[in-house]
Amino acid sequence: MDGKEVLRIVDAIQRDKSIDKEIVFSGIEQAILSAARRHFGDDHELTVDINRDSGEPTVYCDNEKLAQDILGEILGRVAAQTAKQVMIQKIREAERDTVFDEYMEMQYQSVSGAVSRVEGGAVLINLGKIEGILPRGEQIPGESFRVGDRVRAIVLDVRKAGSRVKVILSRTHPDMVRRLFELEIPEVADRIIDVRSLAREAGYRSKVAVSCIDSSIDCVGACVGMRGARIKNIVDELAGERIDIVRWNDSLQVLVPNSLQPAEVEDVILCPMLGRVIVLVRDDQLPLAIGRKGQNVRLASKLVGWDIEVMTQTELDEQLDKTVEAFSSIPGVSEELAESLVSQGFFSYYDLSVIEPDQLAELGGLTAEQCEQIVEVADRESERVEAEEEAMKQAQQNQPAGTAPAAPVAPAKGLSDVAAASEGDDAPAEEASTETEAAAESVTESAASEPVEAASDPEESEDTAVVENETEVATDSESVESSADEPVQVENEVEESTEKQE
């Protein structure tokens, strides 16, 4: 075997495949060793060494150097074919490892390519050296791709599959928004503006908290851009996903109201022991703070890293009274201790069941045994309340349609009920809907006497629902109240005209 030929092969493979020369030399040594074992059998100790400068191979059999003519016999036609196959396999493995290492370093980084084909909902994207896979579950809801479309995504995962490398891409991961901010906003790429936190529900809404090391720069305005040009490019890339940019603040008293924008917050109550924040808003701001199906408060909770419960002052007062009464009924808990627990943010049996006994002892001056008994009782009560709620849900599901549901007897559970309403789908909307239906019935009765006054323009109401979608409940309630007052005026006018005729 000519040493110059070996060096030429190594250089070509290193240049074309981007494989380290040492890996190629090792592959050739393994190939020659395989051919030597085929020639001598497995009874001999064989080693192969290639000079990295000259390329000349040397074979040792039982620690004795073999002559070059014997080496030529070893690398006969059949043995050479075997050596070639081994070398090809080693090179493929080295190439796979190189690609794997390259894309592992790019994990959660942005890549782009053209769609090569679509198979069963998954999109295969040509990334140059390899095809990336964009699964259906990692695509933004509602978007579709055609062959040839340019697609940008982030590298979510890299896996070895035999001799191949699978690169899994994602467009729904929160870091997708972060990488787009770095691409579209130079201040973010230069680390002048820092993306401190990010919460996302792909395809619907994202919240991004930013801060700036230079106080003279408006970090929110810089991200939005002139006439919204910068943020518009990001929104277009994310198929119209809504993006809220808020100013980061180390104080939760400031950050939480910022994260709940556009809702106006009246007060913020921190509960450090439970990692909870109670946010008080006006009645007209409650639907806006919670958001559609709880989306706004849910994203705000992810953004700040604390559980957020949104309620009005009236709801808070009612829940506090119920919670103090419920805690006071537990043996060993005085009214003063119950009020102290409530002031620290413990608003349900579940909250009390997870408290550490030593923390409870500090609050109430109790012994360790008393604290353990209180926690055990709270744990049992929490399980009882949960079982009753589950039974109530099952009863409602099994109830025949058209029958009135039985009035539930809700045990005192504290603010966890409000938390369920805040994080649930439509609890505030359901309450507003009940009031709207009751008012609508009164409007219908009044409309029978004066249909002209009660009639409303359907186009106007439809436009209002579209523009003011976040305050839809409040708008509907106001229109119902105004409509309910008009027939009263009509009846008064009829009575006055009757008196004049008499």
PDB file of N, CA and C in Angstrom, residues 399-482:
ATOM      1  N   GLN A 399     -76.613  13.580  34.986  1.00  0.00           N
ATOM      2  CA  GLN A 399     -77.973  14.093  35.121  1.00  0.00           C
ATOM      3  C   GLN A 399     -78.635  14.172  33.755  1.00  0.00           C
ATOM      4  N   PRO A 400     -79.905  13.713  33.625  1.00  0.00           N
ATOM      5  CA  PRO A 400     -80.598  13.780  32.328  1.00  0.00           C
ATOM      6  C   PRO A 400     -80.759  15.217  31.875  1.00  0.00           C
ATOM      7  N   ALA A 401     -80.735  15.403  30.565  1.00  0.00           N
ATOM      8  CA  ALA A 401     -80.873  16.744  30.006  1.00  0.00           C
ATOM      9  C   ALA A 401     -82.267  17.276  30.274  1.00  0.00           C
ATOM     10  N   GLY A 402     -82.377  18.580  30.572  1.00  0.00           N
ATOM     11  CA  GLY A 402     -83.665  19.212  30.788  1.00  0.00           C
ATOM     12  C   GLY A 402     -84.096  19.260  32.230  1.00  0.00           C
ATOM     13  N   THR A 403     -83.387  18.603  33.143  1.00  0.00           N
ATOM     14  CA  THR A 403     -83.737  18.625  34.560  1.00  0.00           C
ATOM     15  C   THR A 403     -82.884  19.651  35.270  1.00  0.00           C
ATOM     16  N   ALA A 404     -83.462  20.274  36.281  1.00  0.00           N
ATOM     17  CA  ALA A 404     -82.735  21.303  37.025  1.00  0.00           C
ATOM     18  C   ALA A 404     -81.697  20.657  37.913  1.00  0.00           C
ATOM     19  N   PRO A 405     -80.467  21.143  37.934  1.00  0.00           N
ATOM     20  CA  PRO A 405     -79.435  20.552  38.782  1.00  0.00           C
ATOM     21  C   PRO A 405     -79.710  20.814  40.246  1.00  0.00           C
ATOM     22  N   ALA A 406     -79.320  19.852  41.080  1.00  0.00           N
ATOM     23  CA  ALA A 406     -79.495  20.014  42.515  1.00  0.00           C
ATOM     24  C   ALA A 406     -78.546  21.077  43.037  1.00  0.00           C
ATOM     25  N   ALA A 407     -79.030  21.838  44.016  1.00  0.00           N
ATOM     26  CA  ALA A 407     -78.206  22.902  44.587  1.00  0.00           C
ATOM     27  C   ALA A 407     -77.038  22.294  45.334  1.00  0.00           C
ATOM     28  N   PRO A 408     -75.799  22.587  44.957  1.00  0.00           N
ATOM     29  CA  PRO A 408     -74.651  21.978  45.629  1.00  0.00           C
ATOM     30  C   PRO A 408     -74.416  22.596  46.990  1.00  0.00           C
ATOM     31  N   VAL A 409     -73.967  21.766  47.915  1.00  0.00           N
ATOM     32  CA  VAL A 409     -73.581  22.246  49.237  1.00  0.00           C
ATOM     33  C   VAL A 409     -72.061  22.328  49.247  1.00  0.00           C
ATOM     34  N   ALA A 410     -71.541  23.532  49.030  1.00  0.00           N
ATOM     35  CA  ALA A 410     -70.093  23.702  48.896  1.00  0.00           C
ATOM     36  C   ALA A 410     -69.467  23.933  50.251  1.00  0.00           C
ATOM     37  N   PRO A 411     -68.539  23.078  50.671  1.00  0.00           N
ATOM     38  CA  PRO A 411     -67.859  23.295  51.948  1.00  0.00           C
ATOM     39  C   PRO A 411     -66.898  24.457  51.847  1.00  0.00           C
ATOM     40  N   ALA A 412     -66.584  25.043  52.999  1.00  0.00           N
ATOM     41  CA  ALA A 412     -65.652  26.171  53.015  1.00  0.00           C
ATOM     42  C   ALA A 412     -64.297  25.691  52.569  1.00  0.00           C
ATOM     43  N   LYS A 413     -63.841  26.213  51.458  1.00  0.00           N
ATOM     44  CA  LYS A 413     -62.559  25.762  50.920  1.00  0.00           C
ATOM     45  C   LYS A 413     -61.604  26.914  50.694  1.00  0.00           C
ATOM     46  N   GLY A 414     -62.038  28.134  50.962  1.00  0.00           N
ATOM     47  CA  GLY A 414     -61.121  29.247  50.817  1.00  0.00           C
ATOM     48  C   GLY A 414     -60.955  29.662  49.383  1.00  0.00           C
ATOM     49  N   LEU A 415     -59.849  30.320  49.108  1.00  0.00           N
ATOM     50  CA  LEU A 415     -59.635  30.921  47.807  1.00  0.00           C
ATOM     51  C   LEU A 415     -59.299  29.933  46.734  1.00  0.00           C
ATOM     52  N   SER A 416     -59.195  28.652  47.049  1.00  0.00           N
ATOM     53  CA  SER A 416     -58.939  27.676  46.000  1.00  0.00           C
ATOM     54  C   SER A 416     -60.091  27.633  45.024  1.00  0.00           C
ATOM     55  N   ASP A 417     -61.317  27.966  45.510  1.00  0.00           N
ATOM     56  CA  ASP A 417     -62.451  28.038  44.587  1.00  0.00           C
ATOM     57  C   ASP A 417     -62.247  29.149  43.582  1.00  0.00           C
ATOM     58  N   VAL A 418     -61.763  30.292  44.071  1.00  0.00           N
ATOM     59  CA  VAL A 418     -61.512  31.400  43.159  1.00  0.00           C
ATOM     60  C   VAL A 418     -60.367  31.076  42.223  1.00  0.00           C
ATOM     61  N   ALA A 419     -59.373  30.334  42.714  1.00  0.00           N
ATOM     62  CA  ALA A 419     -58.260  29.931  41.851  1.00  0.00           C
ATOM     63  C   ALA A 419     -58.757  29.069  40.723  1.00  0.00           C
ATOM     64  N   ALA A 420     -59.686  28.165  41.045  1.00  0.00           N
ATOM     65  CA  ALA A 420     -60.251  27.325  39.989  1.00  0.00           C
ATOM     66  C   ALA A 420     -60.990  28.168  38.983  1.00  0.00           C
ATOM     67  N   ALA A 421     -61.670  29.244  39.485  1.00  0.00           N
ATOM     68  CA  ALA A 421     -62.381  30.118  38.555  1.00  0.00           C
ATOM     69  C   ALA A 421     -61.424  30.915  37.707  1.00  0.00           C
ATOM     70  N   SER A 422     -60.293  31.347  38.312  1.00  0.00           N
ATOM     71  CA  SER A 422     -59.336  32.149  37.567  1.00  0.00           C
ATOM     72  C   SER A 422     -58.626  31.345  36.519  1.00  0.00           C
ATOM     73  N   GLU A 423     -58.204  30.107  36.883  1.00  0.00           N
ATOM     74  CA  GLU A 423     -57.430  29.299  35.957  1.00  0.00           C
ATOM     75  C   GLU A 423     -58.322  28.405  35.125  1.00  0.00           C
ATOM     76  N   GLY A 424     -59.585  28.300  35.472  1.00  0.00           N
ATOM     77  CA  GLY A 424     -60.506  27.467  34.708  1.00  0.00           C
ATOM     78  C   GLY A 424     -60.882  28.121  33.427  1.00  0.00           C
ATOM     79  N   ASP A 425     -61.830  27.498  32.740  1.00  0.00           N
ATOM     80  CA  ASP A 425     -62.138  27.955  31.404  1.00  0.00           C
ATOM     81  C   ASP A 425     -62.971  29.225  31.413  1.00  0.00           C
ATOM     82  N   ASP A 426     -64.148  29.206  32.042  1.00  0.00           N
ATOM     83  CA  ASP A 426     -65.061  30.313  31.856  1.00  0.00           C
ATOM     84  C   ASP A 426     -65.889  30.585  33.100  1.00  0.00           C
ATOM     85  N   ALA A 427     -65.334  30.507  34.311  1.00  0.00           N
ATOM     86  CA  ALA A 427     -66.142  30.731  35.491  1.00  0.00           C
ATOM     87  C   ALA A 427     -66.698  32.143  35.533  1.00  0.00           C
ATOM     88  N   PRO A 428     -65.887  33.216  35.328  1.00  0.00           N
ATOM     89  CA  PRO A 428     -66.457  34.554  35.327  1.00  0.00           C
ATOM     90  C   PRO A 428     -67.441  34.735  34.195  1.00  0.00           C
ATOM     91  N   ALA A 429     -67.142  34.151  33.038  1.00  0.00           N
ATOM     92  CA  ALA A 429     -68.054  34.290  31.908  1.00  0.00           C
ATOM     93  C   ALA A 429     -69.378  33.623  32.195  1.00  0.00           C
ATOM     94  N   GLU A 430     -69.352  32.483  32.958  1.00  0.00           N
ATOM     95  CA  GLU A 430     -70.598  31.801  33.267  1.00  0.00           C
ATOM     96  C   GLU A 430     -71.451  32.652  34.187  1.00  0.00           C
ATOM     97  N   GLU A 431     -70.838  33.316  35.203  1.00  0.00           N
ATOM     98  CA  GLU A 431     -71.597  34.164  36.095  1.00  0.00           C
ATOM     99  C   GLU A 431     -72.210  35.329  35.326  1.00  0.00           C
ATOM    100  N   ALA A 432     -71.409  35.957  34.462  1.00  0.00           N
ATOM    101  CA  ALA A 432     -71.930  37.067  33.678  1.00  0.00           C
ATOM    102  C   ALA A 432     -73.024  36.597  32.745  1.00  0.00           C
ATOM    103  N   SER A 433     -72.858  35.373  32.204  1.00  0.00           N
ATOM    104  CA  SER A 433     -73.870  34.839  31.302  1.00  0.00           C
ATOM    105  C   SER A 433     -75.184  34.630  32.019  1.00  0.00           C
ATOM    106  N   THR A 434     -75.147  34.178  33.307  1.00  0.00           N
ATOM    107  CA  THR A 434     -76.370  33.971  34.073  1.00  0.00           C
ATOM    108  C   THR A 434     -77.088  35.287  34.291  1.00  0.00           C
ATOM    109  N   GLU A 435     -76.320  36.343  34.659  1.00  0.00           N
ATOM    110  CA  GLU A 435     -76.937  37.651  34.854  1.00  0.00           C
ATOM    111  C   GLU A 435     -77.503  38.190  33.544  1.00  0.00           C
ATOM    112  N   THR A 436     -76.791  37.973  32.450  1.00  0.00           N
ATOM    113  CA  THR A 436     -77.258  38.457  31.156  1.00  0.00           C
ATOM    114  C   THR A 436     -78.544  37.774  30.739  1.00  0.00           C
ATOM    115  N   GLU A 437     -78.631  36.444  30.993  1.00  0.00           N
ATOM    116  CA  GLU A 437     -79.850  35.724  30.625  1.00  0.00           C
ATOM    117  C   GLU A 437     -81.046  36.227  31.433  1.00  0.00           C
ATOM    118  N   ALA A 438     -80.831  36.488  32.760  1.00  0.00           N
ATOM    119  CA  ALA A 438     -81.930  36.983  33.582  1.00  0.00           C
ATOM    120  C   ALA A 438     -82.392  38.347  33.101  1.00  0.00           C
ATOM    121  N   ALA A 439     -81.419  39.219  32.775  1.00  0.00           N
ATOM    122  CA  ALA A 439     -81.791  40.541  32.281  1.00  0.00           C
ATOM    123  C   ALA A 439     -82.445  40.454  30.918  1.00  0.00           C
ATOM    124  N   ALA A 440     -81.985  39.496  30.098  1.00  0.00           N
ATOM    125  CA  ALA A 440     -82.565  39.349  28.762  1.00  0.00           C
ATOM    126  C   ALA A 440     -84.027  38.952  28.839  1.00  0.00           C
ATOM    127  N   GLU A 441     -84.397  38.134  29.871  1.00  0.00           N
ATOM    128  CA  GLU A 441     -85.796  37.755  30.020  1.00  0.00           C
ATOM    129  C   GLU A 441     -86.662  38.972  30.311  1.00  0.00           C
ATOM    130  N   SER A 442     -86.148  39.890  31.181  1.00  0.00           N
ATOM    131  CA  SER A 442     -86.920  41.096  31.481  1.00  0.00           C
ATOM    132  C   SER A 442     -87.049  41.976  30.255  1.00  0.00           C
ATOM    133  N   VAL A 443     -85.988  42.006  29.434  1.00  0.00           N
ATOM    134  CA  VAL A 443     -86.057  42.794  28.201  1.00  0.00           C
ATOM    135  C   VAL A 443     -87.097  42.224  27.259  1.00  0.00           C
ATOM    136  N   THR A 444     -87.167  40.887  27.191  1.00  0.00           N
ATOM    137  CA  THR A 444     -88.137  40.241  26.301  1.00  0.00           C
ATOM    138  C   THR A 444     -89.561  40.560  26.716  1.00  0.00           C
ATOM    139  N   GLU A 445     -89.818  40.530  28.071  1.00  0.00           N
ATOM    140  CA  GLU A 445     -91.159  40.843  28.543  1.00  0.00           C
ATOM    141  C   GLU A 445     -91.521  42.286  28.230  1.00  0.00           C
ATOM    142  N   SER A 446     -90.562  43.195  28.427  1.00  0.00           N
ATOM    143  CA  SER A 446     -90.829  44.601  28.142  1.00  0.00           C
ATOM    144  C   SER A 446     -91.006  44.836  26.659  1.00  0.00           C
ATOM    145  N   ALA A 447     -90.260  44.065  25.863  1.00  0.00           N
ATOM    146  CA  ALA A 447     -90.328  44.253  24.415  1.00  0.00           C
ATOM    147  C   ALA A 447     -91.689  43.893  23.873  1.00  0.00           C
ATOM    148  N   ALA A 448     -92.430  43.039  24.601  1.00  0.00           N
ATOM    149  CA  ALA A 448     -93.768  42.669  24.131  1.00  0.00           C
ATOM    150  C   ALA A 448     -94.690  43.875  24.109  1.00  0.00           C
ATOM    151  N   SER A 449     -94.505  44.811  25.072  1.00  0.00           N
ATOM    152  CA  SER A 449     -95.361  45.992  25.116  1.00  0.00           C
ATOM    153  C   SER A 449     -94.866  47.084  24.186  1.00  0.00           C
ATOM    154  N   GLU A 450     -93.563  47.159  23.955  1.00  0.00           N
ATOM    155  CA  GLU A 450     -93.014  48.206  23.096  1.00  0.00           C
ATOM    156  C   GLU A 450     -91.890  47.621  22.250  1.00  0.00           C
ATOM    157  N   PRO A 451     -92.172  46.925  21.154  1.00  0.00           N
ATOM    158  CA  PRO A 451     -91.129  46.261  20.371  1.00  0.00           C
ATOM    159  C   PRO A 451     -90.157  47.224  19.732  1.00  0.00           C
ATOM    160  N   VAL A 452     -90.605  48.460  19.416  1.00  0.00           N
ATOM    161  CA  VAL A 452     -89.712  49.399  18.746  1.00  0.00           C
ATOM    162  C   VAL A 452     -88.600  49.832  19.683  1.00  0.00           C
ATOM    163  N   GLU A 453     -88.942  50.105  20.944  1.00  0.00           N
ATOM    164  CA  GLU A 453     -87.933  50.543  21.902  1.00  0.00           C
ATOM    165  C   GLU A 453     -86.943  49.434  22.236  1.00  0.00           C
ATOM    166  N   ALA A 454     -87.437  48.189  22.301  1.00  0.00           N
ATOM    167  CA  ALA A 454     -86.573  47.083  22.726  1.00  0.00           C
ATOM    168  C   ALA A 454     -85.696  46.566  21.614  1.00  0.00           C
ATOM    169  N   ALA A 455     -86.027  46.868  20.377  1.00  0.00           N
ATOM    170  CA  ALA A 455     -85.258  46.325  19.255  1.00  0.00           C
ATOM    171  C   ALA A 455     -83.867  46.920  19.249  1.00  0.00           C
ATOM    172  N   SER A 456     -82.905  46.112  18.788  1.00  0.00           N
ATOM    173  CA  SER A 456     -81.517  46.568  18.700  1.00  0.00           C
ATOM    174  C   SER A 456     -80.976  46.226  17.338  1.00  0.00           C
ATOM    175  N   ASP A 457     -79.944  46.923  16.948  1.00  0.00           N
ATOM    176  CA  ASP A 457     -79.335  46.713  15.644  1.00  0.00           C
ATOM    177  C   ASP A 457     -78.386  45.540  15.719  1.00  0.00           C
ATOM    178  N   PRO A 458     -78.635  44.419  15.031  1.00  0.00           N
ATOM    179  CA  PRO A 458     -77.737  43.262  15.135  1.00  0.00           C
ATOM    180  C   PRO A 458     -76.352  43.542  14.611  1.00  0.00           C
ATOM    181  N   GLU A 459     -76.253  44.387  13.567  1.00  0.00           N
ATOM    182  CA  GLU A 459     -74.926  44.668  13.021  1.00  0.00           C
ATOM    183  C   GLU A 459     -74.087  45.434  14.022  1.00  0.00           C
ATOM    184  N   GLU A 460     -74.734  46.383  14.729  1.00  0.00           N
ATOM    185  CA  GLU A 460     -73.989  47.175  15.703  1.00  0.00           C
ATOM    186  C   GLU A 460     -73.480  46.309  16.838  1.00  0.00           C
ATOM    187  N   SER A 461     -74.332  45.407  17.349  1.00  0.00           N
ATOM    188  CA  SER A 461     -73.895  44.543  18.446  1.00  0.00           C
ATOM    189  C   SER A 461     -72.798  43.606  18.000  1.00  0.00           C
ATOM    190  N   GLU A 462     -72.876  43.149  16.758  1.00  0.00           N
ATOM    191  CA  GLU A 462     -71.840  42.246  16.264  1.00  0.00           C
ATOM    192  C   GLU A 462     -70.502  42.946  16.173  1.00  0.00           C
ATOM    193  N   ASP A 463     -70.500  44.227  15.697  1.00  0.00           N
ATOM    194  CA  ASP A 463     -69.246  44.965  15.607  1.00  0.00           C
ATOM    195  C   ASP A 463     -68.646  45.188  16.988  1.00  0.00           C
ATOM    196  N   THR A 464     -69.482  45.469  17.963  1.00  0.00           N
ATOM    197  CA  THR A 464     -68.984  45.690  19.315  1.00  0.00           C
ATOM    198  C   THR A 464     -68.318  44.449  19.865  1.00  0.00           C
ATOM    199  N   ALA A 465     -68.881  43.280  19.573  1.00  0.00           N
ATOM    200  CA  ALA A 465     -68.308  42.029  20.074  1.00  0.00           C
ATOM    201  C   ALA A 465     -66.942  41.776  19.473  1.00  0.00           C
ATOM    202  N   VAL A 466     -66.764  42.199  18.210  1.00  0.00           N
ATOM    203  CA  VAL A 466     -65.481  41.959  17.550  1.00  0.00           C
ATOM    204  C   VAL A 466     -64.416  42.905  18.074  1.00  0.00           C
ATOM    205  N   VAL A 467     -64.759  44.197  18.204  1.00  0.00           N
ATOM    206  CA  VAL A 467     -63.766  45.185  18.596  1.00  0.00           C
ATOM    207  C   VAL A 467     -63.427  45.068  20.072  1.00  0.00           C
ATOM    208  N   GLU A 468     -64.443  44.947  20.906  1.00  0.00           N
ATOM    209  CA  GLU A 468     -64.227  44.889  22.347  1.00  0.00           C
ATOM    210  C   GLU A 468     -64.385  43.467  22.840  1.00  0.00           C
ATOM    211  N   ASN A 469     -63.644  42.553  22.258  1.00  0.00           N
ATOM    212  CA  ASN A 469     -63.813  41.146  22.619  1.00  0.00           C
ATOM    213  C   ASN A 469     -63.433  40.857  24.048  1.00  0.00           C
ATOM    214  N   GLU A 470     -62.480  41.617  24.619  1.00  0.00           N
ATOM    215  CA  GLU A 470     -62.045  41.340  25.983  1.00  0.00           C
ATOM    216  C   GLU A 470     -63.065  41.819  27.005  1.00  0.00           C
ATOM    217  N   THR A 471     -63.881  42.868  26.657  1.00  0.00           N
ATOM    218  CA  THR A 471     -64.869  43.398  27.596  1.00  0.00           C
ATOM    219  C   THR A 471     -66.263  43.090  27.113  1.00  0.00           C
ATOM    220  N   GLU A 472     -66.410  41.945  26.488  1.00  0.00           N
ATOM    221  CA  GLU A 472     -67.684  41.561  25.892  1.00  0.00           C
ATOM    222  C   GLU A 472     -68.761  41.434  26.951  1.00  0.00           C
ATOM    223  N   VAL A 473     -68.429  40.840  28.095  1.00  0.00           N
ATOM    224  CA  VAL A 473     -69.426  40.612  29.135  1.00  0.00           C
ATOM    225  C   VAL A 473     -69.915  41.930  29.692  1.00  0.00           C
ATOM    226  N   ALA A 474     -68.988  42.866  29.966  1.00  0.00           N
ATOM    227  CA  ALA A 474     -69.376  44.147  30.523  1.00  0.00           C
ATOM    228  C   ALA A 474     -70.238  44.928  29.551  1.00  0.00           C
ATOM    229  N   THR A 475     -69.908  44.916  28.251  1.00  0.00           N
ATOM    230  CA  THR A 475     -70.669  45.648  27.245  1.00  0.00           C
ATOM    231  C   THR A 475     -72.083  45.118  27.145  1.00  0.00           C
ATOM    232  N   ASP A 476     -72.200  43.769  27.134  1.00  0.00           N
ATOM    233  CA  ASP A 476     -73.530  43.173  27.034  1.00  0.00           C
ATOM    234  C   ASP A 476     -74.374  43.524  28.244  1.00  0.00           C
ATOM    235  N   SER A 477     -73.782  43.539  29.447  1.00  0.00           N
ATOM    236  CA  SER A 477     -74.532  43.821  30.661  1.00  0.00           C
ATOM    237  C   SER A 477     -75.066  45.244  30.633  1.00  0.00           C
ATOM    238  N   GLU A 478     -74.222  46.203  30.163  1.00  0.00           N
ATOM    239  CA  GLU A 478     -74.663  47.588  30.104  1.00  0.00           C
ATOM    240  C   GLU A 478     -75.804  47.775  29.125  1.00  0.00           C
ATOM    241  N   SER A 479     -75.729  47.106  27.957  1.00  0.00           N
ATOM    242  CA  SER A 479     -76.791  47.243  26.965  1.00  0.00           C
ATOM    243  C   SER A 479     -78.089  46.662  27.467  1.00  0.00           C
ATOM    244  N   VAL A 480     -77.992  45.571  28.239  1.00  0.00           N
ATOM    245  CA  VAL A 480     -79.205  44.952  28.776  1.00  0.00           C
ATOM    246  C   VAL A 480     -79.849  45.860  29.799  1.00  0.00           C
ATOM    247  N   GLU A 481     -79.030  46.490  30.681  1.00  0.00           N
ATOM    248  CA  GLU A 481     -79.587  47.362  31.697  1.00  0.00           C
ATOM    249  C   GLU A 481     -80.274  48.572  31.067  1.00  0.00           C
ATOM    250  N   SER A 482     -79.670  49.150  30.034  1.00  0.00           N
ATOM    251  CA  SER A 482     -80.282  50.303  29.394  1.00  0.00           C
ATOM    252  C   SER A 482     -81.568  49.923  28.692  1.00  0.00           C
TER     253      SER A 482
END
